[in-house]
Amino acid sequence: QLQLVESGGGLVQPGGSLRLSCTDSGSNFEMYDIGWFRQAPGKEREGISCINNNGGRISDYVESLKGRFTISRDKATNSLYLQMNDLTSEDTAVYYCAAAPWDVCGDWSARDINYWGKGTQVTVSS
């Protein structure tokens, strides 16, 4: 079983950057499709981006984040990352690492996710 743990969240000023990390303390997730979701207060959980098991396919789902958020994975260290640049108050949310044993990057819907991390809070404020 996977045990996903996020880190790297916190308070950052507008225009700043953060790098989120996700690691698996259970089994290795190298054969899973993995990625990120976020949920702002009062809003539904939305898919941000996913990357497939061979690391060669990346799918982004939020138009306003393209060019600012970049996903990557490192199978050697069993780690997933989300580099976030030019942050604004609209990016304030809890960010979740997620994984599925099937090819789900074509949709990246919460209904398809088998494993979730507990989330890390990102707050963008001056």
mmCIF file of C-alpha atoms in Angstrom:
data_model
loop_
_atom_site.group_PDB
_atom_site.id
_atom_site.type_symbol
_atom_site.label_atom_id
_atom_site.label_comp_id
_atom_site.label_asym_id
_atom_site.label_seq_id
_atom_site.Cartn_x
_atom_site.Cartn_y
_atom_site.Cartn_z
ATOM 1 C CA GLN A 1 0.000 0.000 0.000
ATOM 2 C CA LEU A 2 1.088 3.570 -0.673
ATOM 3 C CA GLN A 3 1.503 6.049 2.182
ATOM 4 C CA LEU A 4 1.820 9.518 0.631
ATOM 5 C CA VAL A 5 3.263 12.414 2.634
ATOM 6 C CA GLU A 6 3.385 16.033 1.381
ATOM 7 C CA SER A 7 5.798 18.730 2.539
ATOM 8 C CA GLY A 8 6.945 22.221 1.552
ATOM 9 C CA GLY A 9 3.806 24.268 2.190
ATOM 10 C CA GLY A 10 3.678 27.449 4.247
ATOM 11 C CA LEU A 11 3.225 31.219 4.105
ATOM 12 C CA VAL A 12 4.652 33.092 1.113
ATOM 13 C CA GLN A 13 4.304 36.667 -0.185
ATOM 14 C CA PRO A 14 2.613 37.396 -3.528
ATOM 15 C CA GLY A 15 5.064 36.873 -6.377
ATOM 16 C CA GLY A 16 7.066 34.349 -4.384
ATOM 17 C CA SER A 17 7.760 30.668 -5.020
ATOM 18 C CA LEU A 18 7.372 27.353 -3.223
ATOM 19 C CA ARG A 19 8.367 23.797 -4.055
ATOM 20 C CA LEU A 20 6.099 21.041 -2.768
ATOM 21 C CA SER A 21 7.343 17.485 -2.326
ATOM 22 C CA CYS A 22 5.557 14.149 -1.991
ATOM 23 C CA THR A 23 7.182 10.918 -0.854
ATOM 24 C CA ASP A 24 5.896 7.401 -0.288
ATOM 25 C CA SER A 25 6.674 5.862 3.086
ATOM 26 C CA GLY A 26 4.925 2.607 2.138
ATOM 27 C CA SER A 27 5.454 0.777 -1.137
ATOM 28 C CA ASN A 28 7.263 2.315 -4.118
ATOM 29 C CA PHE A 29 4.972 4.326 -6.435
ATOM 30 C CA GLU A 30 7.121 4.044 -9.560
ATOM 31 C CA MET A 31 4.385 2.087 -11.403
ATOM 32 C CA TYR A 32 1.605 4.580 -10.545
ATOM 33 C CA ASP A 33 0.260 7.680 -12.214
ATOM 34 C CA ILE A 34 0.772 10.450 -9.638
ATOM 35 C CA GLY A 35 0.108 14.159 -9.340
ATOM 36 C CA TRP A 36 -1.445 17.058 -7.466
ATOM 37 C CA PHE A 37 -4.869 18.403 -6.492
ATOM 38 C CA ARG A 38 -5.789 21.492 -4.497
ATOM 39 C CA GLN A 39 -8.826 22.663 -2.543
ATOM 40 C CA ALA A 40 -9.501 26.275 -1.572
ATOM 41 C CA PRO A 41 -11.953 27.189 1.221
ATOM 42 C CA GLY A 42 -15.544 26.799 0.038
ATOM 43 C CA LYS A 43 -14.525 25.297 -3.317
ATOM 44 C CA GLU A 44 -14.378 21.799 -4.799
ATOM 45 C CA ARG A 45 -11.146 19.853 -5.020
ATOM 46 C CA GLU A 46 -9.579 20.421 -8.442
ATOM 47 C CA GLY A 47 -6.938 18.506 -10.357
ATOM 48 C CA ILE A 48 -3.785 20.489 -11.115
ATOM 49 C CA SER A 49 -1.428 18.184 -12.961
ATOM 50 C CA CYS A 50 -0.407 14.541 -13.267
ATOM 51 C CA ILE A 51 2.573 12.591 -14.597
ATOM 52 C CA ASN A 52 2.496 8.984 -15.757
ATOM 53 C CA ASN A 53 4.526 6.033 -14.498
ATOM 54 C CA ASN A 54 7.389 6.409 -16.995
ATOM 55 C CA GLY A 55 7.723 10.156 -16.356
ATOM 56 C CA GLY A 56 7.341 11.006 -20.044
ATOM 57 C CA ARG A 57 3.722 12.185 -20.111
ATOM 58 C CA ILE A 58 2.604 15.318 -18.272
ATOM 59 C CA SER A 59 -0.971 16.625 -18.303
ATOM 60 C CA ASP A 60 -2.040 20.038 -16.971
ATOM 61 C CA TYR A 61 -5.704 20.818 -16.249
ATOM 62 C CA VAL A 62 -5.893 24.424 -14.977
ATOM 63 C CA GLU A 63 -5.320 27.042 -17.689
ATOM 64 C CA SER A 64 -4.415 29.829 -15.257
ATOM 65 C CA LEU A 65 -1.556 27.745 -13.794
ATOM 66 C CA LYS A 66 0.213 26.909 -17.057
ATOM 67 C CA GLY A 67 3.652 28.502 -17.168
ATOM 68 C CA ARG A 68 3.723 28.998 -13.378
ATOM 69 C CA PHE A 69 3.375 25.457 -11.964
ATOM 70 C CA THR A 70 5.644 22.581 -13.054
ATOM 71 C CA ILE A 71 5.312 18.917 -12.055
ATOM 72 C CA SER A 72 8.168 16.405 -11.978
ATOM 73 C CA ARG A 73 9.005 13.005 -10.497
ATOM 74 C CA ASP A 74 12.205 11.217 -9.544
ATOM 75 C CA LYS A 75 11.849 7.429 -9.447
ATOM 76 C CA ALA A 76 15.340 7.003 -8.012
ATOM 77 C CA THR A 77 14.289 8.780 -4.802
ATOM 78 C CA ASN A 78 10.590 7.837 -4.981
ATOM 79 C CA SER A 79 9.605 11.520 -4.962
ATOM 80 C CA LEU A 80 7.079 13.822 -6.658
ATOM 81 C CA TYR A 81 7.442 17.611 -6.891
ATOM 82 C CA LEU A 82 5.395 20.699 -7.731
ATOM 83 C CA GLN A 83 7.362 23.893 -8.418
ATOM 84 C CA MET A 84 5.084 26.923 -7.940
ATOM 85 C CA ASN A 85 6.178 30.367 -9.167
ATOM 86 C CA ASP A 86 4.612 33.855 -9.293
ATOM 87 C CA LEU A 87 2.138 32.938 -6.578
ATOM 88 C CA THR A 88 -1.003 35.016 -5.983
ATOM 89 C CA SER A 89 -3.680 35.025 -3.296
ATOM 90 C CA GLU A 90 -5.838 32.910 -5.633
ATOM 91 C CA ASP A 91 -3.370 30.044 -5.126
ATOM 92 C CA THR A 92 -4.143 29.806 -1.394
ATOM 93 C CA ALA A 93 -5.398 26.259 -0.778
ATOM 94 C CA VAL A 94 -4.600 22.870 0.701
ATOM 95 C CA TYR A 95 -2.496 20.940 -1.810
ATOM 96 C CA TYR A 96 -2.787 17.151 -2.022
ATOM 97 C CA CYS A 97 -0.546 14.488 -3.490
ATOM 98 C CA ALA A 98 -2.483 11.676 -5.190
ATOM 99 C CA ALA A 99 -1.843 8.357 -6.967
ATOM 100 C CA ALA A 100 -3.680 5.695 -8.981
ATOM 101 C CA PRO A 101 -2.560 2.299 -10.343
ATOM 102 C CA TRP A 102 -4.272 2.910 -13.706
ATOM 103 C CA ASP A 103 -3.769 5.288 -16.608
ATOM 104 C CA VAL A 104 -5.814 8.237 -15.296
ATOM 105 C CA CYS A 105 -3.837 11.253 -16.530
ATOM 106 C CA GLY A 106 -6.301 11.704 -19.394
ATOM 107 C CA ASP A 107 -8.930 12.977 -16.947
ATOM 108 C CA TRP A 108 -7.316 13.336 -13.477
ATOM 109 C CA SER A 109 -10.603 13.279 -11.617
ATOM 110 C CA ALA A 110 -10.800 12.787 -7.842
ATOM 111 C CA ARG A 111 -13.149 9.840 -8.410
ATOM 112 C CA ASP A 112 -10.272 7.877 -9.994
ATOM 113 C CA ILE A 113 -7.782 8.363 -7.152
ATOM 114 C CA ASN A 114 -6.870 5.376 -4.968
ATOM 115 C CA TYR A 115 -4.382 7.036 -2.604
ATOM 116 C CA TRP A 116 -4.315 10.529 -1.051
ATOM 117 C CA GLY A 117 -1.845 12.378 1.108
ATOM 118 C CA LYS A 118 -3.164 14.373 4.070
ATOM 119 C CA GLY A 119 -2.446 17.712 2.381
ATOM 120 C CA THR A 120 -0.155 20.686 2.969
ATOM 121 C CA GLN A 121 -1.405 24.268 3.448
ATOM 122 C CA VAL A 122 -0.195 26.993 1.075
ATOM 123 C CA THR A 123 -1.080 30.568 2.061
ATOM 124 C CA VAL A 124 -0.166 33.502 -0.192
ATOM 125 C CA SER A 125 -0.425 36.814 1.667
ATOM 126 C CA SER A 126 1.557 39.983 2.350
#
